[in-house]
Amino acid sequence: MSANGQPAPLLRLEGINTYYGQMHILQDVNLEVREGELVCLLGGNASGKSTTLKTILGIVEPRTGAVILDGRDVTRDSTAKRIERGLAIVPENRRLFGPMTVLENLELGAYLRPRADLQEDLERVYSIFPLLYERRKQLAGTLSGGEQQMVAMGRALMARPKLLLMDEPSMGLAPVLVERSFEVIQEVHRAGVAMLVVEQNANVSLSIADRGYVLSTGRVVLEGKASELLTHDELRKAYLGR
Amino acid sequence: MSEAPSGPRIGVDEWVASAEERRQKTLSARAERAFERVPPAAKLALLAIPFALYPFLVEDPYLMQVGINTLIFVLLALGLNVAVGWVGLLDLGYVAFFGLGAYLYAAVASDYAGRHWDGALAIPAIAVTVAVAGFLLGLPSRRLVGDYLAIVTLFFLQLFLVILINSTFTRGPNGISDIRPLTLLGREITSLDGYYWTALVALVTVVVVLYLVNQSRTGRAWRALREDELAAELMTMPVNRLKLMAFAFGASIAGVAGAIYAPAQGAIFPASFDLILLITVYAMLVLGGAGSLLGATVGAVIISASLEALRDPEDASWLVYIAVVLVLLVLIKPWWRGLAVLGATAALGLLVHEAAERWWPSLVEGTTFGQARIDRLVDGWVLMPADFVTEEGLPAGAAARITYLLFVASVLALTLIRSSLWRTVAFVPVLYLAAVVWQNLMLPQPAVARFILMGALLVALMAYRPQGLFGKARVEIV
Ligand SMILES: Nc1ncnc2c1ncn2[C@@H]1O[C@H](COP(=O)(O)OP(=O)(O)OP(=O)(O)O)[C@@H](O)[C@H]1O
Ligand SMILES: [Mg+2]
């Protein structure tokens, strides 16, 4: 807890400027996720949402600015180091290990933890996604897109992250499963995991989030309480287009 | 790790409920599932039986020597499989570790070195030393992937060979020829049988270790790394450390193979560890299916045995003709079409031969180099021009060289034909041409023909089964 009674920020981006070659993508991005908080990151296509996550993970390095994780500046640290500090990600294109089974994919999510804990985590994941239990011996690459999304989420949860990053977890899911995936997000959130969720579906994600940020061409154009953003005119104009 | 969890509500959705009904109930599906349930130890025993029977079935010392070499090859293919098959690191320096193992044995057990360590000490020591060498090679290479890694490791192999050839310490190209026999706990191994069993015990040990490693967390991480390095890193896998481990582990298996090879041969030369060997071991892995222990083993046995058989004029033709017939029957579908191709080829040959006898008798006046019964049998079928080849079996004139080129060109042309019907038809003259080239030009030159045929075999296999005999097809996530 910091002095003002707020939970301490788990993640803080300070004045981030990220480039791809000559292209200035993220421009002065400031962003915060506090412990146990569910934050959603909204924005149209190519607004820099995935780039923000990549910057947090250290897959791309910002030219200026700092990434502070759990009170420590990790801007120059390797991806592996940051992951060890309690990050996990559900990547945009899932990136499962195709020729390996669902069970193997899940177990690999918890690579660094002692095996004894594995069973408990597996059961937790199976209870969220019963289908994965049935499919545990199937090769991940042969699953349907929606099933693969479940594996990707399950695999990230296996790491028992403090902060879970999700890039469009509902992408490619049928409407029922979209709802289900938001339920899952809420469930995980209730278990105390802080989350930064990238979503296209502003209404649904804001309805479950604590706070939100809206990116537009690499700048944070709006931020605030989710409930306030939901009714914000500018958000409707800028992002929902109506 | 797959026990049923007690907590979760299993089977709550539709898919789960109907999964059992959807499962195929055919005989082959059942058989496949039954085979999956055979315990791995039983599978290993099954695989080991033919190897264990071999020394009882053959008496010929030459064949025993072939058996030992084959076991060494299997060891090499299994070791290569670690870096290449499991982790996907294209390591072209691999056979240097085999050479290093062999030369290290010479360093601790030869008259030249004036030492004779017991194998029980030498082999583990060599395994560890070569593993360290593998680790060191991995250090500068671990951040490289694909082509870059291949070039750098190839450079290291070349460096190793240059050092061997130019150093007086290793006696240069003459090699070291007074290597002492392997001694295991005081007992000297002098018979070929003894070396065969030593190699087999080493092989079984290696297979068991590899199996366990593959099942372990590390083995799984290796395979994950091959699929997607970034994802593996995001899953907290120590990517660099895993790569170094793979280098070291594979290298140490090659080192052990070298430590058995050196005393079994009694002499070692730099030329035994060159690119030809590297290509051969890669071919074994590719044929069997990279990533599969069974595949590496079977691939190594097939290629080692074929290369040996092709050397022998008694067997070579049998092997080639049987292989061609089998491959045709398997590749051409439906099967009766393959049969028709064979029949048509036979008829074409008889016709051509008959015509040549009548109008151009010089085309059938040559004699074959082959000594098998089948060579005499095809004498009345294949054109055998007089003076086509020299006494040594080299092409004698322009006609012979043109025939060779024509054959290669026609094979290439065959791959360009789109229509399956016309391709089947085109098979007939190409096959006949192949037989002419084989009988006249390849058979007398087994050293060259061996590698041409190995290449042809691999190309044919890759076209129809890119993952190799026992490899799993890649599953792409789209
Ligand atoms: N490696 C790269 N090199 C060059 N430009 C890139 C690279 N990766 C992303 N970009 C560009 O950066 C911009 C932001 O991309 P980003 O992936 O962050 O968008 P996004 O907000 O995740 O969009 P979407 O919702 O479509 O996934 C895009 O214009 C994209 O073309
Ligand atoms: Mg994106």
PDB file of N, CA, C and O in Angstrom, chain A residues 57 59 79-80 83 89 95-100 103-104 107-109 111-112 115 119 123 126-127 130-131 133-136 139 141-142 148 155, chain B residues 1-10 12-13 15-16 19 217 220-221 223-224 227-228 230-238 242 475 477:
ATOM      1  N   LEU A  57       6.625  -6.500 -22.106  1.00  0.00           N
ATOM      2  CA  LEU A  57       7.337  -7.777 -22.032  1.00  0.00           C
ATOM      3  C   LEU A  57       8.811  -7.660 -22.396  1.00  0.00           C
ATOM      4  O   LEU A  57       9.592  -8.571 -22.140  1.00  0.00           O
ATOM      5  N   ILE A  59       9.820  -7.346 -25.551  1.00  0.00           N
ATOM      6  CA  ILE A  59      10.052  -7.891 -26.890  1.00  0.00           C
ATOM      7  C   ILE A  59      10.494  -6.759 -27.812  1.00  0.00           C
ATOM      8  O   ILE A  59      11.277  -6.962 -28.726  1.00  0.00           O
ATOM      9  N   THR A  79      13.365 -10.290 -21.516  1.00  0.00           N
ATOM     10  CA  THR A  79      12.005 -10.795 -21.368  1.00  0.00           C
ATOM     11  C   THR A  79      11.932 -11.839 -20.255  1.00  0.00           C
ATOM     12  O   THR A  79      11.038 -11.804 -19.409  1.00  0.00           O
ATOM     13  N   ALA A  80      12.903 -12.747 -20.256  1.00  0.00           N
ATOM     14  CA  ALA A  80      12.887 -13.835 -19.278  1.00  0.00           C
ATOM     15  C   ALA A  80      12.865 -13.274 -17.855  1.00  0.00           C
ATOM     16  O   ALA A  80      12.109 -13.734 -17.002  1.00  0.00           O
ATOM     17  N   ILE A  83       9.462 -11.935 -16.987  1.00  0.00           N
ATOM     18  CA  ILE A  83       8.501 -13.014 -16.805  1.00  0.00           C
ATOM     19  C   ILE A  83       8.661 -13.610 -15.410  1.00  0.00           C
ATOM     20  O   ILE A  83       7.686 -13.918 -14.729  1.00  0.00           O
ATOM     21  N   ILE A  89       1.476 -14.012 -20.364  1.00  0.00           N
ATOM     22  CA  ILE A  89       0.738 -13.412 -21.463  1.00  0.00           C
ATOM     23  C   ILE A  89      -0.054 -14.435 -22.260  1.00  0.00           C
ATOM     24  O   ILE A  89       0.378 -15.571 -22.425  1.00  0.00           O
ATOM     25  N   ARG A  95       0.119 -18.589 -30.273  1.00  0.00           N
ATOM     26  CA  ARG A  95       1.456 -19.178 -30.204  1.00  0.00           C
ATOM     27  C   ARG A  95       1.521 -20.404 -29.315  1.00  0.00           C
ATOM     28  O   ARG A  95       2.362 -20.508 -28.419  1.00  0.00           O
ATOM     29  N   LEU A  96       0.648 -21.347 -29.585  1.00  0.00           N
ATOM     30  CA  LEU A  96       0.730 -22.627 -28.880  1.00  0.00           C
ATOM     31  C   LEU A  96       1.860 -23.445 -29.485  1.00  0.00           C
ATOM     32  O   LEU A  96       2.343 -23.156 -30.567  1.00  0.00           O
ATOM     33  N   PHE A  97       2.236 -24.512 -28.768  1.00  0.00           N
ATOM     34  CA  PHE A  97       3.212 -25.438 -29.313  1.00  0.00           C
ATOM     35  C   PHE A  97       2.428 -26.500 -30.074  1.00  0.00           C
ATOM     36  O   PHE A  97       1.953 -27.479 -29.497  1.00  0.00           O
ATOM     37  N   GLY A  98       2.293 -26.291 -31.364  1.00  0.00           N
ATOM     38  CA  GLY A  98       1.377 -27.075 -32.189  1.00  0.00           C
ATOM     39  C   GLY A  98       1.507 -28.586 -32.098  1.00  0.00           C
ATOM     40  O   GLY A  98       0.511 -29.265 -31.864  1.00  0.00           O
ATOM     41  N   PRO A  99       2.709 -29.143 -32.269  1.00  0.00           N
ATOM     42  CA  PRO A  99       2.803 -30.592 -32.283  1.00  0.00           C
ATOM     43  C   PRO A  99       2.839 -31.210 -30.885  1.00  0.00           C
ATOM     44  O   PRO A  99       3.156 -32.383 -30.760  1.00  0.00           O
ATOM     45  N   MET A 100       2.556 -30.459 -29.864  1.00  0.00           N
ATOM     46  CA  MET A 100       2.564 -31.024 -28.526  1.00  0.00           C
ATOM     47  C   MET A 100       1.132 -31.068 -28.010  1.00  0.00           C
ATOM     48  O   MET A 100       0.279 -30.310 -28.430  1.00  0.00           O
ATOM     49  N   LEU A 103      -2.073 -31.117 -22.751  1.00  0.00           N
ATOM     50  CA  LEU A 103      -1.503 -31.260 -21.414  1.00  0.00           C
ATOM     51  C   LEU A 103      -0.070 -30.743 -21.374  1.00  0.00           C
ATOM     52  O   LEU A 103       0.319 -30.011 -20.458  1.00  0.00           O
ATOM     53  N   GLU A 104       0.714 -31.096 -22.395  1.00  0.00           N
ATOM     54  CA  GLU A 104       2.103 -30.630 -22.432  1.00  0.00           C
ATOM     55  C   GLU A 104       2.161 -29.108 -22.511  1.00  0.00           C
ATOM     56  O   GLU A 104       2.985 -28.474 -21.850  1.00  0.00           O
ATOM     57  N   GLU A 107       1.419 -27.830 -19.070  1.00  0.00           N
ATOM     58  CA  GLU A 107       2.525 -28.042 -18.139  1.00  0.00           C
ATOM     59  C   GLU A 107       3.684 -27.097 -18.427  1.00  0.00           C
ATOM     60  O   GLU A 107       4.362 -26.634 -17.510  1.00  0.00           O
ATOM     61  N   LEU A 108       3.894 -26.818 -19.718  1.00  0.00           N
ATOM     62  CA  LEU A 108       4.988 -25.910 -20.059  1.00  0.00           C
ATOM     63  C   LEU A 108       4.723 -24.500 -19.553  1.00  0.00           C
ATOM     64  O   LEU A 108       5.648 -23.732 -19.327  1.00  0.00           O
ATOM     65  N   GLY A 109       3.438 -24.167 -19.375  1.00  0.00           N
ATOM     66  CA  GLY A 109       3.115 -22.852 -18.847  1.00  0.00           C
ATOM     67  C   GLY A 109       3.684 -22.643 -17.460  1.00  0.00           C
ATOM     68  O   GLY A 109       3.932 -21.522 -17.035  1.00  0.00           O
ATOM     69  N   TYR A 111       6.595 -23.889 -16.319  1.00  0.00           N
ATOM     70  CA  TYR A 111       7.898 -24.537 -16.444  1.00  0.00           C
ATOM     71  C   TYR A 111       8.773 -24.393 -15.211  1.00  0.00           C
ATOM     72  O   TYR A 111       9.417 -25.325 -14.782  1.00  0.00           O
ATOM     73  N   LEU A 112       8.769 -23.223 -14.628  1.00  0.00           N
ATOM     74  CA  LEU A 112       9.736 -22.988 -13.558  1.00  0.00           C
ATOM     75  C   LEU A 112       9.286 -23.483 -12.192  1.00  0.00           C
ATOM     76  O   LEU A 112      10.051 -23.477 -11.238  1.00  0.00           O
ATOM     77  N   ARG A 115       7.120 -29.576  -9.706  1.00  0.00           N
ATOM     78  CA  ARG A 115       6.076 -30.418 -10.266  1.00  0.00           C
ATOM     79  C   ARG A 115       4.940 -30.666  -9.287  1.00  0.00           C
ATOM     80  O   ARG A 115       3.802 -30.889  -9.693  1.00  0.00           O
ATOM     81  N   GLN A 119      -0.391 -30.349 -10.315  1.00  0.00           N
ATOM     82  CA  GLN A 119      -1.697 -31.000 -10.354  1.00  0.00           C
ATOM     83  C   GLN A 119      -2.811 -30.040  -9.939  1.00  0.00           C
ATOM     84  O   GLN A 119      -3.837 -29.943 -10.583  1.00  0.00           O
ATOM     85  N   GLU A 123      -5.877 -28.771 -12.260  1.00  0.00           N
ATOM     86  CA  GLU A 123      -7.289 -28.927 -11.903  1.00  0.00           C
ATOM     87  C   GLU A 123      -8.022 -27.607 -11.969  1.00  0.00           C
ATOM     88  O   GLU A 123      -9.164 -27.532 -12.412  1.00  0.00           O
ATOM     89  N   TYR A 126      -8.628 -26.956 -15.609  1.00  0.00           N
ATOM     90  CA  TYR A 126      -9.655 -27.855 -16.132  1.00  0.00           C
ATOM     91  C   TYR A 126     -11.035 -27.455 -15.636  1.00  0.00           C
ATOM     92  O   TYR A 126     -12.028 -27.633 -16.329  1.00  0.00           O
ATOM     93  N   SER A 127     -11.098 -26.944 -14.410  1.00  0.00           N
ATOM     94  CA  SER A 127     -12.420 -26.597 -13.906  1.00  0.00           C
ATOM     95  C   SER A 127     -12.938 -25.336 -14.595  1.00  0.00           C
ATOM     96  O   SER A 127     -14.136 -25.148 -14.718  1.00  0.00           O
ATOM     97  N   PRO A 130     -13.493 -27.211 -18.925  1.00  0.00           N
ATOM     98  CA  PRO A 130     -13.605 -28.676 -18.854  1.00  0.00           C
ATOM     99  C   PRO A 130     -13.205 -29.336 -20.175  1.00  0.00           C
ATOM    100  O   PRO A 130     -12.678 -30.436 -20.179  1.00  0.00           O
ATOM    101  N   LEU A 131     -13.433 -28.635 -21.262  1.00  0.00           N
ATOM    102  CA  LEU A 131     -13.128 -29.231 -22.551  1.00  0.00           C
ATOM    103  C   LEU A 131     -11.648 -29.574 -22.679  1.00  0.00           C
ATOM    104  O   LEU A 131     -11.266 -30.533 -23.337  1.00  0.00           O
ATOM    105  N   TYR A 133      -9.779 -30.747 -20.462  1.00  0.00           N
ATOM    106  CA  TYR A 133      -9.490 -32.032 -19.821  1.00  0.00           C
ATOM    107  C   TYR A 133      -9.759 -33.153 -20.807  1.00  0.00           C
ATOM    108  O   TYR A 133      -8.940 -34.059 -20.975  1.00  0.00           O
ATOM    109  N   GLU A 134     -10.893 -33.058 -21.477  1.00  0.00           N
ATOM    110  CA  GLU A 134     -11.238 -34.074 -22.475  1.00  0.00           C
ATOM    111  C   GLU A 134     -10.188 -34.121 -23.586  1.00  0.00           C
ATOM    112  O   GLU A 134      -9.845 -35.173 -24.091  1.00  0.00           O
ATOM    113  N   ARG A 135      -9.669 -32.965 -23.945  1.00  0.00           N
ATOM    114  CA  ARG A 135      -8.742 -32.889 -25.076  1.00  0.00           C
ATOM    115  C   ARG A 135      -7.286 -32.898 -24.647  1.00  0.00           C
ATOM    116  O   ARG A 135      -6.420 -32.523 -25.428  1.00  0.00           O
ATOM    117  N   ARG A 136      -7.006 -33.305 -23.423  1.00  0.00           N
ATOM    118  CA  ARG A 136      -5.640 -33.100 -22.937  1.00  0.00           C
ATOM    119  C   ARG A 136      -4.591 -33.850 -23.746  1.00  0.00           C
ATOM    120  O   ARG A 136      -3.428 -33.469 -23.761  1.00  0.00           O
ATOM    121  N   LEU A 139      -3.199 -33.040 -29.956  1.00  0.00           N
ATOM    122  CA  LEU A 139      -2.167 -32.066 -30.302  1.00  0.00           C
ATOM    123  C   LEU A 139      -2.793 -30.682 -30.407  1.00  0.00           C
ATOM    124  O   LEU A 139      -3.832 -30.505 -31.039  1.00  0.00           O
ATOM    125  N   GLY A 141      -2.082 -28.099 -32.046  1.00  0.00           N
ATOM    126  CA  GLY A 141      -2.237 -27.537 -33.381  1.00  0.00           C
ATOM    127  C   GLY A 141      -3.464 -28.049 -34.109  1.00  0.00           C
ATOM    128  O   GLY A 141      -3.888 -27.480 -35.101  1.00  0.00           O
ATOM    129  N   THR A 142      -4.037 -29.153 -33.636  1.00  0.00           N
ATOM    130  CA  THR A 142      -5.198 -29.708 -34.314  1.00  0.00           C
ATOM    131  C   THR A 142      -6.502 -29.250 -33.671  1.00  0.00           C
ATOM    132  O   THR A 142      -7.576 -29.664 -34.087  1.00  0.00           O
ATOM    133  N   GLN A 148      -8.121 -23.530 -29.118  1.00  0.00           N
ATOM    134  CA  GLN A 148      -6.740 -23.078 -28.953  1.00  0.00           C
ATOM    135  C   GLN A 148      -6.671 -21.863 -28.036  1.00  0.00           C
ATOM    136  O   GLN A 148      -5.751 -21.726 -27.231  1.00  0.00           O
ATOM    137  N   ARG A 155      -2.790 -21.970 -20.371  1.00  0.00           N
ATOM    138  CA  ARG A 155      -1.337 -22.042 -20.250  1.00  0.00           C
ATOM    139  C   ARG A 155      -0.798 -20.835 -19.491  1.00  0.00           C
ATOM    140  O   ARG A 155       0.090 -20.960 -18.641  1.00  0.00           O
TER     141      ARG A 155
ATOM    142  N   MET B   1       1.296 -37.812 -15.425  1.00  0.00           N
ATOM    143  CA  MET B   1       0.713 -36.530 -15.065  1.00  0.00           C
ATOM    144  C   MET B   1      -0.724 -36.410 -15.563  1.00  0.00           C
ATOM    145  O   MET B   1      -1.232 -35.324 -15.690  1.00  0.00           O
ATOM    146  N   SER B   2      -1.326 -37.547 -15.922  1.00  0.00           N
ATOM    147  CA  SER B   2      -2.621 -37.383 -16.565  1.00  0.00           C
ATOM    148  C   SER B   2      -3.741 -38.006 -15.743  1.00  0.00           C
ATOM    149  O   SER B   2      -4.773 -38.367 -16.270  1.00  0.00           O
ATOM    150  N   GLU B   3      -3.540 -38.183 -14.443  1.00  0.00           N
ATOM    151  CA  GLU B   3      -4.597 -38.754 -13.626  1.00  0.00           C
ATOM    152  C   GLU B   3      -5.800 -37.804 -13.641  1.00  0.00           C
ATOM    153  O   GLU B   3      -5.660 -36.603 -13.810  1.00  0.00           O
ATOM    154  N   ALA B   4      -6.954 -38.395 -13.438  1.00  0.00           N
ATOM    155  CA  ALA B   4      -8.154 -37.580 -13.455  1.00  0.00           C
ATOM    156  C   ALA B   4      -8.155 -36.650 -12.259  1.00  0.00           C
ATOM    157  O   ALA B   4      -7.915 -37.065 -11.129  1.00  0.00           O
ATOM    158  N   PRO B   5      -8.363 -35.386 -12.502  1.00  0.00           N
ATOM    159  CA  PRO B   5      -8.470 -34.487 -11.366  1.00  0.00           C
ATOM    160  C   PRO B   5      -9.788 -34.752 -10.638  1.00  0.00           C
ATOM    161  O   PRO B   5     -10.776 -35.128 -11.260  1.00  0.00           O
ATOM    162  N   SER B   6      -9.789 -34.568  -9.347  1.00  0.00           N
ATOM    163  CA  SER B   6     -10.983 -34.906  -8.589  1.00  0.00           C
ATOM    164  C   SER B   6     -12.017 -33.784  -8.661  1.00  0.00           C
ATOM    165  O   SER B   6     -13.206 -34.037  -8.763  1.00  0.00           O
ATOM    166  N   GLY B   7     -11.508 -32.544  -8.646  1.00  0.00           N
ATOM    167  CA  GLY B   7     -12.405 -31.410  -8.527  1.00  0.00           C
ATOM    168  C   GLY B   7     -13.297 -31.085  -9.718  1.00  0.00           C
ATOM    169  O   GLY B   7     -14.516 -31.041  -9.590  1.00  0.00           O
ATOM    170  N   PRO B   8     -12.691 -30.851 -10.881  1.00  0.00           N
ATOM    171  CA  PRO B   8     -13.443 -30.232 -11.964  1.00  0.00           C
ATOM    172  C   PRO B   8     -14.646 -31.037 -12.439  1.00  0.00           C
ATOM    173  O   PRO B   8     -14.667 -32.258 -12.341  1.00  0.00           O
ATOM    174  N   ARG B   9     -15.631 -30.317 -12.939  1.00  0.00           N
ATOM    175  CA  ARG B   9     -16.814 -30.983 -13.471  1.00  0.00           C
ATOM    176  C   ARG B   9     -16.493 -31.416 -14.883  1.00  0.00           C
ATOM    177  O   ARG B   9     -16.493 -30.625 -15.815  1.00  0.00           O
ATOM    178  N   ILE B  10     -16.189 -32.669 -15.027  1.00  0.00           N
ATOM    179  CA  ILE B  10     -15.788 -33.170 -16.329  1.00  0.00           C
ATOM    180  C   ILE B  10     -17.027 -33.478 -17.150  1.00  0.00           C
ATOM    181  O   ILE B  10     -17.994 -34.021 -16.645  1.00  0.00           O
ATOM    182  N   VAL B  12     -19.093 -31.447 -18.985  1.00  0.00           N
ATOM    183  CA  VAL B  12     -20.286 -30.628 -18.906  1.00  0.00           C
ATOM    184  C   VAL B  12     -20.716 -30.069 -20.249  1.00  0.00           C
ATOM    185  O   VAL B  12     -21.822 -29.598 -20.375  1.00  0.00           O
ATOM    186  N   ASP B  13     -19.838 -30.112 -21.246  1.00  0.00           N
ATOM    187  CA  ASP B  13     -20.357 -29.568 -22.494  1.00  0.00           C
ATOM    188  C   ASP B  13     -20.574 -30.654 -23.541  1.00  0.00           C
ATOM    189  O   ASP B  13     -20.162 -31.788 -23.388  1.00  0.00           O
ATOM    190  N   TRP B  15     -19.509 -31.309 -26.556  1.00  0.00           N
ATOM    191  CA  TRP B  15     -18.390 -31.974 -27.196  1.00  0.00           C
ATOM    192  C   TRP B  15     -17.897 -33.130 -26.341  1.00  0.00           C
ATOM    193  O   TRP B  15     -17.698 -34.243 -26.796  1.00  0.00           O
ATOM    194  N   VAL B  16     -17.740 -32.822 -25.070  1.00  0.00           N
ATOM    195  CA  VAL B  16     -17.208 -33.817 -24.162  1.00  0.00           C
ATOM    196  C   VAL B  16     -18.142 -35.012 -24.102  1.00  0.00           C
ATOM    197  O   VAL B  16     -17.729 -36.167 -24.144  1.00  0.00           O
ATOM    198  N   ALA B  19     -17.865 -37.225 -27.228  1.00  0.00           N
ATOM    199  CA  ALA B  19     -16.537 -37.560 -27.730  1.00  0.00           C
ATOM    200  C   ALA B  19     -16.375 -39.059 -27.946  1.00  0.00           C
ATOM    201  O   ALA B  19     -15.797 -39.489 -28.933  1.00  0.00           O
ATOM    202  N   ARG B 217      10.806 -32.881 -18.222  1.00  0.00           N
ATOM    203  CA  ARG B 217      10.504 -31.474 -18.400  1.00  0.00           C
ATOM    204  C   ARG B 217      11.446 -30.859 -19.434  1.00  0.00           C
ATOM    205  O   ARG B 217      11.049 -30.068 -20.273  1.00  0.00           O
ATOM    206  N   ARG B 220      10.587 -31.886 -22.965  1.00  0.00           N
ATOM    207  CA  ARG B 220       9.411 -31.181 -23.427  1.00  0.00           C
ATOM    208  C   ARG B 220       9.766 -29.735 -23.784  1.00  0.00           C
ATOM    209  O   ARG B 220       9.322 -29.192 -24.784  1.00  0.00           O
ATOM    210  N   ALA B 221      10.595 -29.156 -22.945  1.00  0.00           N
ATOM    211  CA  ALA B 221      10.991 -27.768 -23.211  1.00  0.00           C
ATOM    212  C   ALA B 221      11.773 -27.679 -24.513  1.00  0.00           C
ATOM    213  O   ALA B 221      11.610 -26.735 -25.276  1.00  0.00           O
ATOM    214  N   ARG B 223      11.406 -29.500 -27.165  1.00  0.00           N
ATOM    215  CA  ARG B 223      10.494 -29.554 -28.308  1.00  0.00           C
ATOM    216  C   ARG B 223       9.703 -28.250 -28.431  1.00  0.00           C
ATOM    217  O   ARG B 223       9.420 -27.789 -29.537  1.00  0.00           O
ATOM    218  N   ALA B 224       9.375 -27.665 -27.292  1.00  0.00           N
ATOM    219  CA  ALA B 224       8.654 -26.393 -27.330  1.00  0.00           C
ATOM    220  C   ALA B 224       9.523 -25.321 -27.978  1.00  0.00           C
ATOM    221  O   ALA B 224       9.070 -24.526 -28.787  1.00  0.00           O
ATOM    222  N   GLU B 227       9.496 -25.398 -31.616  1.00  0.00           N
ATOM    223  CA  GLU B 227       8.277 -24.874 -32.229  1.00  0.00           C
ATOM    224  C   GLU B 227       8.252 -23.364 -32.256  1.00  0.00           C
ATOM    225  O   GLU B 227       7.905 -22.752 -33.244  1.00  0.00           O
ATOM    226  N   ASP B 228       8.582 -22.749 -31.143  1.00  0.00           N
ATOM    227  CA  ASP B 228       8.384 -21.315 -31.034  1.00  0.00           C
ATOM    228  C   ASP B 228       9.258 -20.791 -29.899  1.00  0.00           C
ATOM    229  O   ASP B 228       8.922 -20.911 -28.724  1.00  0.00           O
ATOM    230  N   LEU B 230      10.141 -17.755 -28.998  1.00  0.00           N
ATOM    231  CA  LEU B 230       9.644 -16.633 -28.201  1.00  0.00           C
ATOM    232  C   LEU B 230       8.588 -17.117 -27.211  1.00  0.00           C
ATOM    233  O   LEU B 230       8.621 -16.762 -26.020  1.00  0.00           O
ATOM    234  N   ALA B 231       7.672 -17.958 -27.711  1.00  0.00           N
ATOM    235  CA  ALA B 231       6.646 -18.474 -26.799  1.00  0.00           C
ATOM    236  C   ALA B 231       7.292 -19.247 -25.664  1.00  0.00           C
ATOM    237  O   ALA B 231       6.881 -19.146 -24.510  1.00  0.00           O
ATOM    238  N   ALA B 232       8.340 -20.016 -25.993  1.00  0.00           N
ATOM    239  CA  ALA B 232       9.022 -20.774 -24.950  1.00  0.00           C
ATOM    240  C   ALA B 232       9.599 -19.825 -23.907  1.00  0.00           C
ATOM    241  O   ALA B 232       9.504 -20.060 -22.702  1.00  0.00           O
ATOM    242  N   GLU B 233      10.176 -18.739 -24.380  1.00  0.00           N
ATOM    243  CA  GLU B 233      10.751 -17.779 -23.454  1.00  0.00           C
ATOM    244  C   GLU B 233       9.645 -17.150 -22.602  1.00  0.00           C
ATOM    245  O   GLU B 233       9.815 -16.943 -21.396  1.00  0.00           O
ATOM    246  N   LEU B 234       8.517 -16.878 -23.221  1.00  0.00           N
ATOM    247  CA  LEU B 234       7.405 -16.292 -22.472  1.00  0.00           C
ATOM    248  C   LEU B 234       6.877 -17.266 -21.425  1.00  0.00           C
ATOM    249  O   LEU B 234       6.219 -16.862 -20.469  1.00  0.00           O
ATOM    250  N   MET B 235       7.124 -18.564 -21.637  1.00  0.00           N
ATOM    251  CA  MET B 235       6.704 -19.559 -20.648  1.00  0.00           C
ATOM    252  C   MET B 235       7.796 -19.777 -19.603  1.00  0.00           C
ATOM    253  O   MET B 235       7.843 -20.809 -18.966  1.00  0.00           O
ATOM    254  N   THR B 236       8.720 -18.877 -19.500  1.00  0.00           N
ATOM    255  CA  THR B 236       9.795 -18.905 -18.503  1.00  0.00           C
ATOM    256  C   THR B 236      10.857 -19.968 -18.759  1.00  0.00           C
ATOM    257  O   THR B 236      11.610 -20.319 -17.866  1.00  0.00           O
ATOM    258  N   MET B 237      10.910 -20.511 -19.977  1.00  0.00           N
ATOM    259  CA  MET B 237      11.961 -21.505 -20.210  1.00  0.00           C
ATOM    260  C   MET B 237      13.284 -20.792 -20.438  1.00  0.00           C
ATOM    261  O   MET B 237      13.361 -19.823 -21.194  1.00  0.00           O
ATOM    262  N   PRO B 238      14.354 -21.290 -19.793  1.00  0.00           N
ATOM    263  CA  PRO B 238      15.679 -20.686 -19.995  1.00  0.00           C
ATOM    264  C   PRO B 238      16.235 -21.129 -21.337  1.00  0.00           C
ATOM    265  O   PRO B 238      16.968 -22.112 -21.439  1.00  0.00           O
ATOM    266  N   LEU B 242      18.904 -24.213 -22.259  1.00  0.00           N
ATOM    267  CA  LEU B 242      18.367 -25.421 -22.881  1.00  0.00           C
ATOM    268  C   LEU B 242      19.121 -25.762 -24.165  1.00  0.00           C
ATOM    269  O   LEU B 242      19.420 -26.924 -24.438  1.00  0.00           O
ATOM    270  N   VAL B 475       2.456 -29.785 -37.318  1.00  0.00           N
ATOM    271  CA  VAL B 475       1.104 -29.268 -37.206  1.00  0.00           C
ATOM    272  C   VAL B 475       1.205 -27.754 -37.214  1.00  0.00           C
ATOM    273  O   VAL B 475       1.735 -27.161 -36.288  1.00  0.00           O
ATOM    274  N   ILE B 477      -0.138 -24.038 -36.967  1.00  0.00           N
ATOM    275  CA  ILE B 477      -1.259 -23.275 -36.442  1.00  0.00           C
ATOM    276  C   ILE B 477      -1.518 -22.132 -37.408  1.00  0.00           C
ATOM    277  O   ILE B 477      -0.655 -21.293 -37.626  1.00  0.00           O
TER     278      ILE B 477
END
